Short mmCIF file of C-alpha atoms and ligand atoms in Angstrom, two decimals:
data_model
loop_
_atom_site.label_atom_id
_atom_site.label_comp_id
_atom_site.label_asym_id
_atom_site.label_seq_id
_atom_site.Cartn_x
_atom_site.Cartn_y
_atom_site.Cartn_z
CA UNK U 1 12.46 0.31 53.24
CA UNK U 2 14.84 -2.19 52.36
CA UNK U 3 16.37 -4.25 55.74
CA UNK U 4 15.93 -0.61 58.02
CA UNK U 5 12.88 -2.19 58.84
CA UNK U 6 14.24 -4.42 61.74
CA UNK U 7 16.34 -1.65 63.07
CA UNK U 8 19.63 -3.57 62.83
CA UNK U 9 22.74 -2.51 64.59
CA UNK U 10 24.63 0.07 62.75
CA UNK U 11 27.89 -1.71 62.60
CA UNK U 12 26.14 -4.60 60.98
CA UNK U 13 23.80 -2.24 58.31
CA UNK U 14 26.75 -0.98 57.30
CA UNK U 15 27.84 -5.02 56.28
CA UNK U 16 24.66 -5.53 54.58
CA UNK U 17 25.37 -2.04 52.30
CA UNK U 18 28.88 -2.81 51.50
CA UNK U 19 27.45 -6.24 50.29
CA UNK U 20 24.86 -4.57 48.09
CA UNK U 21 21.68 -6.31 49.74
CA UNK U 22 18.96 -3.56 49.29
CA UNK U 23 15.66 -5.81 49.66
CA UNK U 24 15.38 -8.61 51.68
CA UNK U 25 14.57 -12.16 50.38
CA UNK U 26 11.49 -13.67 50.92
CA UNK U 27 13.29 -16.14 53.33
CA UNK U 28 14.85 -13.51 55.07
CA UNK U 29 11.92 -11.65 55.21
CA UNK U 30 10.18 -14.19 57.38
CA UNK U 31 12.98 -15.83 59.25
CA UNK U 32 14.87 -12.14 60.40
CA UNK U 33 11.82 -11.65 62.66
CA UNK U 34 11.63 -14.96 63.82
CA UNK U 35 15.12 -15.35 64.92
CA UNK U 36 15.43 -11.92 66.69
CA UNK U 37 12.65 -12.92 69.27
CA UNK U 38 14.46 -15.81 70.28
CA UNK U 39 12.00 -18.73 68.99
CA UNK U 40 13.65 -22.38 67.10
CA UNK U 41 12.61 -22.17 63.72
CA UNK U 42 12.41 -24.62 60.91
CA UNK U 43 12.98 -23.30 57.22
CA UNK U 44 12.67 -25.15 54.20
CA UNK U 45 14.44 -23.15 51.68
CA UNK U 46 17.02 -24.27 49.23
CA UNK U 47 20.12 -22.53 48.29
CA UNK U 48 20.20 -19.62 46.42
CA UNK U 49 17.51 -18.30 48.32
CA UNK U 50 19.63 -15.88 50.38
CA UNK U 51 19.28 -18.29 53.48
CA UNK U 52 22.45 -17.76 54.66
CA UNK U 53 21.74 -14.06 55.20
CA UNK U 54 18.52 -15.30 56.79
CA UNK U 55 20.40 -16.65 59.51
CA UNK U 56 24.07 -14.75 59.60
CA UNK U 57 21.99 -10.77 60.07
CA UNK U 58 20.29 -12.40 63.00
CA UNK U 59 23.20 -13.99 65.03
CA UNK U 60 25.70 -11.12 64.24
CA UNK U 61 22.57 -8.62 65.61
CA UNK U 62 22.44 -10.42 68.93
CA UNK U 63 26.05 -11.11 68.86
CA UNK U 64 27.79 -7.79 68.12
CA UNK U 65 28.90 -6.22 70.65
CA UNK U 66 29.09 -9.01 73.66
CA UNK U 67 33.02 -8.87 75.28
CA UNK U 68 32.89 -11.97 77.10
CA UNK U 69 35.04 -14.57 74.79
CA UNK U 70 34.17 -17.97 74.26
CA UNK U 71 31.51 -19.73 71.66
CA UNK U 72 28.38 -18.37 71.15
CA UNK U 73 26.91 -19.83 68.32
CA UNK U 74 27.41 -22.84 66.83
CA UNK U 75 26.56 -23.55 62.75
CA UNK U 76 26.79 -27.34 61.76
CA UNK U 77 27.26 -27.99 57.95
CA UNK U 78 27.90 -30.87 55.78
CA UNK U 79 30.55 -30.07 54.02
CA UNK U 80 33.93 -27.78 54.29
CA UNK U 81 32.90 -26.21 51.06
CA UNK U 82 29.79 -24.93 52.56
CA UNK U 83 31.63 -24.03 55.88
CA UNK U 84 33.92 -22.04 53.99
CA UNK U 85 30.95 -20.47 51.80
CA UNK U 86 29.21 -19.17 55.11
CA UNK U 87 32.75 -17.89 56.33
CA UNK U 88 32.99 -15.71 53.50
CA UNK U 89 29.68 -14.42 53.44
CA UNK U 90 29.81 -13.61 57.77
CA UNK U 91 33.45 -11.95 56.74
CA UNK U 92 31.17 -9.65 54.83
CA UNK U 93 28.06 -9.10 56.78
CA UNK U 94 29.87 -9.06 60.36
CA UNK U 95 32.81 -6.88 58.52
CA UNK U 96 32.18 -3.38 60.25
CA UNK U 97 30.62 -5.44 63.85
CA UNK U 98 33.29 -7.10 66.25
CA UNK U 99 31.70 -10.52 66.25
CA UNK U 100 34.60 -13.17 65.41
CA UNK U 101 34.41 -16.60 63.69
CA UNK U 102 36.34 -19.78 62.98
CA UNK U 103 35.76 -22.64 59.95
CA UNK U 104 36.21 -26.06 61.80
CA UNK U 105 36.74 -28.51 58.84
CA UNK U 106 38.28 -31.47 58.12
CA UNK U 107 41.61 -32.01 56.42
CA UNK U 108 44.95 -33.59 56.52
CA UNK U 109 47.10 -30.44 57.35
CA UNK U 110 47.90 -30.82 60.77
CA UNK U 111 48.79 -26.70 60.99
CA UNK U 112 44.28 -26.64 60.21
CA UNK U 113 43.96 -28.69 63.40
CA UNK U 114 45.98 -26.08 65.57
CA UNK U 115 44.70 -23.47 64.13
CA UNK U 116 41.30 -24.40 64.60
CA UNK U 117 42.05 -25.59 68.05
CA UNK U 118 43.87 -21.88 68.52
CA UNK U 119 41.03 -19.84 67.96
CA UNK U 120 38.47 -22.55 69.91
CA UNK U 121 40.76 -21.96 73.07
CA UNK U 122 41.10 -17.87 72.51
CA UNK U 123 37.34 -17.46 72.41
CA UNK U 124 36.08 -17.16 69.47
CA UNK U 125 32.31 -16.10 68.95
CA UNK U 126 30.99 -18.57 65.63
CA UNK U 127 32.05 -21.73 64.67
CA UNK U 128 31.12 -22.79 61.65
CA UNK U 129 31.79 -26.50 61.77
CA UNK U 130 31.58 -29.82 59.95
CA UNK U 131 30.44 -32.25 63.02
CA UNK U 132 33.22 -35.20 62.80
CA UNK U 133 35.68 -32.27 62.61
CA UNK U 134 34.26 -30.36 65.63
CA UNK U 135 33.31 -34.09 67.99
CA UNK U 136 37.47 -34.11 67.42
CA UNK U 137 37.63 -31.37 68.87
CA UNK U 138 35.18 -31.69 71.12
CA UNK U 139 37.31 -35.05 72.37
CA UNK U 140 40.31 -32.92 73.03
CA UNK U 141 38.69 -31.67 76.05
CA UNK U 142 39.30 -27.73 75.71
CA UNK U 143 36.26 -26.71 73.46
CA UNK U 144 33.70 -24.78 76.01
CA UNK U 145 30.01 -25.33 75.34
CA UNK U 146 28.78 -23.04 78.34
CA UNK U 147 27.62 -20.05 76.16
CA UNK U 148 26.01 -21.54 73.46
CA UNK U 149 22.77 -19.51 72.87
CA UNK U 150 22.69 -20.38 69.18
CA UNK U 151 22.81 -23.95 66.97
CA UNK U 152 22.27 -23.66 63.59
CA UNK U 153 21.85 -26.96 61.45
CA UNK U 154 22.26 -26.25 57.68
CA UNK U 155 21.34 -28.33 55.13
CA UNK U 156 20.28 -30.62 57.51
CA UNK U 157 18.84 -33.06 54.80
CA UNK U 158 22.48 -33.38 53.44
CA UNK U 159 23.74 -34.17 57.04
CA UNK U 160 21.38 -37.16 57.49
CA UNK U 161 22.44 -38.33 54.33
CA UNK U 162 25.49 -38.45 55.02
CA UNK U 163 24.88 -40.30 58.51
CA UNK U 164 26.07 -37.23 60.33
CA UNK U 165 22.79 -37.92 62.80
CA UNK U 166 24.86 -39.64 65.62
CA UNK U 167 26.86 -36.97 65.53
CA UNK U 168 24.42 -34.04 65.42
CA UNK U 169 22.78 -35.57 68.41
CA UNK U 170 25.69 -36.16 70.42
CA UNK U 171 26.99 -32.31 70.23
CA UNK U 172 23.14 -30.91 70.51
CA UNK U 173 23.10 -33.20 74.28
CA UNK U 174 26.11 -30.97 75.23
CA UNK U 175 24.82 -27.35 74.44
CA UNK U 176 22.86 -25.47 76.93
CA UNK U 177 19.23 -26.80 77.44
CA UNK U 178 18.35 -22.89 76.58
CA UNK U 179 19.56 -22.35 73.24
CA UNK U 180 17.82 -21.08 69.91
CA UNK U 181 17.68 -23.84 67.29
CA UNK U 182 17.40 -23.03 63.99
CA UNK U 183 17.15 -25.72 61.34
CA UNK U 184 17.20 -25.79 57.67
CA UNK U 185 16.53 -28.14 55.01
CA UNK U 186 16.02 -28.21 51.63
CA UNK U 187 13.75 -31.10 51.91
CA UNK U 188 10.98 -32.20 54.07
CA UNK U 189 10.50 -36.02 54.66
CA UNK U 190 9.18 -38.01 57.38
CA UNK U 191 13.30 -38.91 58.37
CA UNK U 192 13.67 -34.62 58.68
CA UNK U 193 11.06 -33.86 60.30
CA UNK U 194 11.79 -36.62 63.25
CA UNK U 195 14.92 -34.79 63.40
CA UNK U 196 13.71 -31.35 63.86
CA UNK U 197 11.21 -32.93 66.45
CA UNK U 198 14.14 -33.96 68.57
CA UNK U 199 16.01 -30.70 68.21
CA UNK U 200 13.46 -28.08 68.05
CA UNK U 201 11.19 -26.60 70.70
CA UNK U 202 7.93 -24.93 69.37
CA UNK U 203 9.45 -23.95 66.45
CA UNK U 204 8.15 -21.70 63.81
CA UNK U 205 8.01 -23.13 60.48
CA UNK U 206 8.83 -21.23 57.08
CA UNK U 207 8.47 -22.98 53.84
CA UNK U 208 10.25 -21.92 50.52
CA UNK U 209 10.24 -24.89 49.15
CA UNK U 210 10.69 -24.88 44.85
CA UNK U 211 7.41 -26.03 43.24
CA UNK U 212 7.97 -29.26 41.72
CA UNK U 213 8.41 -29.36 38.06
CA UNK U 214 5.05 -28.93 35.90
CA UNK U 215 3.26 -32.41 35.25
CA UNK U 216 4.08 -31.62 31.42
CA UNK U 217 7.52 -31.82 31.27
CA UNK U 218 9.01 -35.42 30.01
CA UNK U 219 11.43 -36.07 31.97
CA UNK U 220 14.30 -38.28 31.73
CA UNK U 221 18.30 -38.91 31.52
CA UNK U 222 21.02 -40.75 30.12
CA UNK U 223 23.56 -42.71 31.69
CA UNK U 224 26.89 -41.33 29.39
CA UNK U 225 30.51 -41.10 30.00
CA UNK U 226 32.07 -38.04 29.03
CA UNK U 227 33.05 -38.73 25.51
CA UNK U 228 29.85 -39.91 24.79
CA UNK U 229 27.60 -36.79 25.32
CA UNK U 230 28.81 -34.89 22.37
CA UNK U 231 27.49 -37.93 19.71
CA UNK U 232 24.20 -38.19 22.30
CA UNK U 233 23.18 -35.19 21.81
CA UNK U 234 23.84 -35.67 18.16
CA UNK U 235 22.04 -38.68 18.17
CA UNK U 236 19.56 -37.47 20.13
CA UNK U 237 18.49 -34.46 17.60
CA UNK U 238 18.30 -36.25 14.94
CA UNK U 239 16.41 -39.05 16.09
CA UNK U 240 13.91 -36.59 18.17
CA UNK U 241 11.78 -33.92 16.63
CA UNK U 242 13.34 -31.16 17.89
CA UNK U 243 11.43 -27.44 17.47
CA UNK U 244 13.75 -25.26 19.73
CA UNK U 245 16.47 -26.69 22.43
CA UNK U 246 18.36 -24.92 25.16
CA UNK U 247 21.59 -27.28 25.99
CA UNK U 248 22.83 -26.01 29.41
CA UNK U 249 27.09 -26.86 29.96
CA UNK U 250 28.63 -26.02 33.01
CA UNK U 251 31.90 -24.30 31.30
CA UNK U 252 32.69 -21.60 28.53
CA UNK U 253 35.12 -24.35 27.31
CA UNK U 254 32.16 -26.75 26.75
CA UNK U 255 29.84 -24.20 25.36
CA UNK U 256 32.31 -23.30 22.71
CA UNK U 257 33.04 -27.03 22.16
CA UNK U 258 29.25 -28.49 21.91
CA UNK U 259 28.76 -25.61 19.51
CA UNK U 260 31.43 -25.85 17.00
CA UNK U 261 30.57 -29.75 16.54
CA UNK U 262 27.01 -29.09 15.94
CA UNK U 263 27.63 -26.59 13.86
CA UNK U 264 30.16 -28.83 11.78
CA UNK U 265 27.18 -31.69 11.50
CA UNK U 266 24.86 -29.01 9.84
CA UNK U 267 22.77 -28.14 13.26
CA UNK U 268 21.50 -24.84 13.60
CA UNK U 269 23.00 -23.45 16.59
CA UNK U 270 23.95 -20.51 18.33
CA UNK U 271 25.64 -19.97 21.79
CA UNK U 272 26.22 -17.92 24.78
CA UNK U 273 28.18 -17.20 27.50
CA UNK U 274 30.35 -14.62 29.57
CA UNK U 275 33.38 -14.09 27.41
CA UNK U 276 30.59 -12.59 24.51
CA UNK U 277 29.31 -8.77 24.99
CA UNK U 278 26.00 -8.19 26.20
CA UNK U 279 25.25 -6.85 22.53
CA UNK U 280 26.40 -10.56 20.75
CA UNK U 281 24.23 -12.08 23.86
CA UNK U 282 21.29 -10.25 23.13
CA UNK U 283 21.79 -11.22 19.77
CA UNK U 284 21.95 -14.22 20.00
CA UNK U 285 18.76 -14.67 22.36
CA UNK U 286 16.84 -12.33 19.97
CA UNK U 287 17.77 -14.40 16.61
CA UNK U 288 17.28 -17.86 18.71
CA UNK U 289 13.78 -16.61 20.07
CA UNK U 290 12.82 -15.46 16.32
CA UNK U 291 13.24 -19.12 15.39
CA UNK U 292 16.57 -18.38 12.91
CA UNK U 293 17.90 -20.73 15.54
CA UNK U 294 17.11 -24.71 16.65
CA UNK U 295 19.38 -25.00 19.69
CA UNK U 296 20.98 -22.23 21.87
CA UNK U 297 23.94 -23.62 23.65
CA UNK U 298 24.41 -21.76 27.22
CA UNK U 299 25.88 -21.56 30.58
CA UNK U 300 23.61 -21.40 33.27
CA UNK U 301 25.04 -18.64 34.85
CA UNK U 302 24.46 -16.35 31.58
CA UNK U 303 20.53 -17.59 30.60
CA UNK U 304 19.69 -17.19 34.37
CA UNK U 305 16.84 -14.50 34.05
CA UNK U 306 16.33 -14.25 30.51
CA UNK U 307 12.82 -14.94 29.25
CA UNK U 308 12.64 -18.12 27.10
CA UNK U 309 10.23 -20.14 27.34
CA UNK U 310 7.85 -22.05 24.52
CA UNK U 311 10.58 -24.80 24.30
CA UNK U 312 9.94 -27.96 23.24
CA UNK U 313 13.29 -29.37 24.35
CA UNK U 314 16.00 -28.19 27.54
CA UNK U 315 18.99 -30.31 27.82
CA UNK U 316 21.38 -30.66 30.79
CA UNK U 317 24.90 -31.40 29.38
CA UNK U 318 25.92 -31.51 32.61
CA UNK U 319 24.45 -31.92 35.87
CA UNK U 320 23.71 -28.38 37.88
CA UNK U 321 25.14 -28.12 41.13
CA UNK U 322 22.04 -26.88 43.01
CA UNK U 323 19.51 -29.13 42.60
CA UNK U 324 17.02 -25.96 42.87
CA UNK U 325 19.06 -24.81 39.70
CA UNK U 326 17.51 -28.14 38.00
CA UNK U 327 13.87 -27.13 38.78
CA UNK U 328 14.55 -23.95 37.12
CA UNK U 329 16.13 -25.16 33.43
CA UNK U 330 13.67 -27.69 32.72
CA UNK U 331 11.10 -25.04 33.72
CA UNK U 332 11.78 -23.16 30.95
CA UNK U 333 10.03 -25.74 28.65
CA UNK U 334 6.37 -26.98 29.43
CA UNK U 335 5.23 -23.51 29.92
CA UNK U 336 1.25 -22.90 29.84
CA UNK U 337 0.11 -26.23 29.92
CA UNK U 338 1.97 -27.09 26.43
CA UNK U 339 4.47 -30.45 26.75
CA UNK U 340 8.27 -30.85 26.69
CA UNK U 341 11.12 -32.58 27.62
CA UNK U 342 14.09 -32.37 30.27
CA UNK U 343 16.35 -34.52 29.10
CA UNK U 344 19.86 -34.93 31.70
CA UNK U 345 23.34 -36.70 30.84
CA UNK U 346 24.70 -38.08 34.01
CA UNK U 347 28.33 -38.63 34.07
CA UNK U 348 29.95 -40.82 36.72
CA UNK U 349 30.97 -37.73 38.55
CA UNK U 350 27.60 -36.24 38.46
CA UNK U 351 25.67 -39.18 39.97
CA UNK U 352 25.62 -37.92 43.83
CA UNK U 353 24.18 -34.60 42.40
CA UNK U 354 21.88 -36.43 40.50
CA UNK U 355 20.31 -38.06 44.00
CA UNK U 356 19.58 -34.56 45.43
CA UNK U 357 17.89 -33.90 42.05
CA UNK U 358 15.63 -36.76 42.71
CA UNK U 359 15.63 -35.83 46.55
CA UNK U 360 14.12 -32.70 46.14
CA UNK U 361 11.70 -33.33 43.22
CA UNK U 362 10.84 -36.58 45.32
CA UNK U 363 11.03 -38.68 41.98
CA UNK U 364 12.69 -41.01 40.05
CA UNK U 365 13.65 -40.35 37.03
CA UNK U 366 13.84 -43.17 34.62
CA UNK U 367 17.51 -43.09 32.78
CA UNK U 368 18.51 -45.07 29.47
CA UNK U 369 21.68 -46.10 28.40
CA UNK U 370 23.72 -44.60 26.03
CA UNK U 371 22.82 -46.23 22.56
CA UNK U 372 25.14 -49.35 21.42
CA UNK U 373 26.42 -47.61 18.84
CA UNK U 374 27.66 -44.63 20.36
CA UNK U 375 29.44 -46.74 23.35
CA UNK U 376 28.91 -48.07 26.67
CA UNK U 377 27.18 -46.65 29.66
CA UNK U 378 28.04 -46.36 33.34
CA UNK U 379 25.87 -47.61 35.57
CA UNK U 380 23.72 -45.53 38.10
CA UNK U 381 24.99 -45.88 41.49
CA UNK U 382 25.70 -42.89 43.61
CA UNK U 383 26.12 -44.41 46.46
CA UNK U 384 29.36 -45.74 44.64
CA UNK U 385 30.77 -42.24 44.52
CA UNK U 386 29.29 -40.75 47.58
CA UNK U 387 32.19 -39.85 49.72
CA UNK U 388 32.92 -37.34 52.18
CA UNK U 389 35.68 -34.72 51.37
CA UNK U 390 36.75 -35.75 48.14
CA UNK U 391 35.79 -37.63 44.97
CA UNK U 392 36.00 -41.44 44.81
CA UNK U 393 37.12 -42.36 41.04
CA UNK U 394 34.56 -44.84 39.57
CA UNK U 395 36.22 -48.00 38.80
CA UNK U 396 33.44 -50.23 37.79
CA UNK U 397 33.45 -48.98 34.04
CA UNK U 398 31.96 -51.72 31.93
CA UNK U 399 30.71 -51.94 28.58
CA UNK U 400 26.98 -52.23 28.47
CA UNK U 401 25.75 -54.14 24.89
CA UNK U 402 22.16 -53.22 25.62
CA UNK U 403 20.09 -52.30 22.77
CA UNK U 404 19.27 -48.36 22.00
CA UNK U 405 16.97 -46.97 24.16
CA UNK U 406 17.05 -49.74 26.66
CA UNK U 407 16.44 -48.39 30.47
CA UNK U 408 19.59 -48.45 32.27
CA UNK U 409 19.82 -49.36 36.58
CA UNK U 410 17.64 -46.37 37.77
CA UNK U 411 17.81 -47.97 41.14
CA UNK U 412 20.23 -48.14 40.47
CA UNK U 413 38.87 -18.19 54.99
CA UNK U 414 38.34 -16.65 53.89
CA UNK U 415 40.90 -17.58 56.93
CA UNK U 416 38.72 -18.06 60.21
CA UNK U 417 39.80 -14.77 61.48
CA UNK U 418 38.82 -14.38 64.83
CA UNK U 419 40.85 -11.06 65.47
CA UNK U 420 37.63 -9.11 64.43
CA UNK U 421 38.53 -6.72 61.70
CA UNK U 422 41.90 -6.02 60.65
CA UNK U 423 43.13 -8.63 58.48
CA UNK U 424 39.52 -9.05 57.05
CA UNK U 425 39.45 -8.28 52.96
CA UNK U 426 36.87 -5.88 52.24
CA UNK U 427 33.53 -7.23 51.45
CA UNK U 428 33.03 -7.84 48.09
CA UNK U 429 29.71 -9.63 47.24
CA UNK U 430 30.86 -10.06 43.07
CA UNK U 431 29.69 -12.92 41.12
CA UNK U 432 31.88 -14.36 38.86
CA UNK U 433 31.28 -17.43 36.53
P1 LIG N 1 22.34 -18.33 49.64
O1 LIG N 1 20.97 -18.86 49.34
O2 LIG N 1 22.51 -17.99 51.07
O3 LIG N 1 23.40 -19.25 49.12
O4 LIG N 1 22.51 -16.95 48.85
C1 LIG N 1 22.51 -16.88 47.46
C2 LIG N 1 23.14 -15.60 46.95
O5 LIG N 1 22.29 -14.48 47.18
C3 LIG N 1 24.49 -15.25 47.58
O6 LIG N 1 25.36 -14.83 46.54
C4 LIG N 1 24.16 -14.07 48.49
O7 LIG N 1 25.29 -13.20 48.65
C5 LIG N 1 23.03 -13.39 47.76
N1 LIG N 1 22.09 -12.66 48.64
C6 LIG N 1 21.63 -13.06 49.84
N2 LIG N 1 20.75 -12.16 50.32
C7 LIG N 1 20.66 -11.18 49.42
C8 LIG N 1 19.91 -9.95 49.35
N3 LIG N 1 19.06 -9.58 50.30
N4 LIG N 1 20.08 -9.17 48.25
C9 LIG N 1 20.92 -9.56 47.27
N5 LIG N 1 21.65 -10.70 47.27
C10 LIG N 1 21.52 -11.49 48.33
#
């Protein structure tokens, strides 16, 4: 039955076909309902999850088709990366429907500001907006709030955390008492939920939350700078009893690189990633399940899906970028009640992603310092490197003489095209590592 189901607009099935969406998620299943009958809503689902979708089908449904220019929906995101990300993805789904949108970020290019401003003034249907970026705007005096029907607050955990509340408040007080809220968050504390209370009316609540990791999972991570992890791990496997390990690196580069130094210290280890054929991958899983094996070195992208599990030992060489993603490769050991470990190397760089980790799994995890004889550590602080719209670089490196094993501080556009179609690309819903 697929999404014919909620008999969509034609224009806009034709969207969801081009990008290859057959079956609905479970979070669209439950929020496409929701948000056609007008009602706020409050999802907790995490990226990755098809939420976007969940919200984008929706608002293009009620919003193909109206003539009358000016800003119709409003969607309020933390970050320009994330504004850009839902850009791309309405470019697709709204492709074939003539519902228009804009990316309202910040940035020092002051031909972004006009443009932005350009398409505010000439009507455009979404904005997809960062809020200090769109309160600028907003300032200006020419943005029109008058037919709002839609505010959608994503990742609105991230926005709080980033003290975007003020803001977020401020804008809501100027949209029309009658709009549709819809609010999403990958967490659910006692700071969120005041902040749906304030902007939601009745809503209806849809949880998707990630179960937390199993109780028998070890966790726990090391504080390393880059250098360091390749020795770590080294010193890690031989000073650990080690049955079977899946080490999890962000790049080809690092796969390849992790694998050709174990294999030069005598480790048994195989890897995988993209760049082999599906015959050396299945392989390689086949001789690593069979035990001829110890450690499978993999990108994340690649071992998504494939059925490990019965490990005593998953390491993250580097830090996932979806926190959900984190949940997911340590819960590959622990299976059926048996124990294991999750073991994480946090770089400086890697610290703020490291804090939504803990965020969602509502948990601290303890983290040692890299052992004296290896080198020094950084220290945990991600509020050090928390920055909007751009990477601080860590200063504060210092050489920590701790003893091994010692705890270290765990307190430590697509262009915004608002011409409708023609200069849209075709939708093209490809993954790519
Ligand atoms: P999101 O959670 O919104 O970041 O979506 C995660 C990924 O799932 C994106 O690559 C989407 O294009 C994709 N996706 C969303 N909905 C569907 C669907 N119904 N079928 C297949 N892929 C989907």
């Amino acid at each position: 039955m697929g999404f014919k189901k909620f008999n969509l607009k034609p224009s806009l099935q034709e969207g969801i076909d081009a990008m290859q969406y057959t079956e609905p998620t479970p979070v669209q299943e439950q929020a496409l309902p929701i948000i056609l009958e007008n009602k706020d809503l409050m999802g907790f689902a995490q990226t990755g999850t098809g939420k976007t979708a969940a919200f984008l089908i929706p608002i293009l449904q009620k919003l193909d088709g109206k003539t009358k220019p000016g800003i119709k929906c409003l969607i309020l995101v933390p970050t320009r990366e994330l504004a850009q990300q839902i850009e791309v993805n309405l470019t697709g789904l709204g492709y074939f429907t003539s519902v228009s949108s804009q990316a309202v970020y910040g940035g020092n290019q002051g031909d972004l500001f006009s443009e932005q401003k350009n398409s505010i003034t000439s009507g455009v249907d979404i904005i997809i907006a960062t809020p200090g970026r769109f309160l600028q705007h907003l300032n200006l005096g020419y943005v029109k709030l008058d037919q709002v029907e839609m505010l959608v607050l994503d990742e609105a955990d991230r926005m709080l955390d980033m003290g975007f509340v003020g803001d977020i408040m401020k804008i809501s007080e100027l949209l029309p008492k009658s709009k549709q809220t819809l609010f999403f968050s990958a967490t659910m504390d006692g700071k969120i939920k005041q902040l749906a209370s304030k902007l939601l009316k009745e809503p209806n609540e849809i949880n998707l939350a990630i179960a937390k990791p199993a109780e028998g999972i070890n966790q726990m991570a090391f504080m390393v700078y880059d250098e360091f992890k390749i020795p770590l791990l080294e010193h890690y496997l031989t000073n650990q009893e080690v049955k079977n390990m899946i080490v999890f690196a962000s790049r080809k580069s690092q796969v390849d690189e992790v694998t050709r130094r174990l294999d030069r210290k005598g480790f048994s280890v195989v890897s995988m990633h993209s760049d082999r054929t599906q015959d050396e991958r299945n392989e390689a899983i086949r001789l690593f399940k069979a035990g001829k094996y110890t450690i499978l070195v993999a990108t994340d992208i690649v071992s998504r899906g494939i059925d490990i599990d019965d490990l005593s030992h998953v390491v993250n060489y580097d830090i996932p970028n979806e926190a959900a993603d984190y949940v997911h490769r340590i819960g590959r050991t622990a299976r059926a009640g048996k124990n294991g470990a999750g073991v994480s190397f946090i770089n400086v760089d890697d610290q703020v992603k490291w804090s939504y980790i803990e965020k969602l799994i509502e948990r601290e995890i303890d983290k040692y310092l890299t052992p004296e004889e290896i080198g020094g550590s950084p220290t945990y602080n991600p509020e050090a490197n928390k920055s909007y719209g751009g990477k601080k670089k860590y200063n504060n490196r210092r050489k920590n003489n701790n003893h091994r094993g010692k705890k270290g501080g765990s307190n430590n556009r697509n262009k915004g095209n608002h011409s409708n179609n023609r200069n849209r690309s075709k939708p093209n819903n490809k993954k790519s590592e």
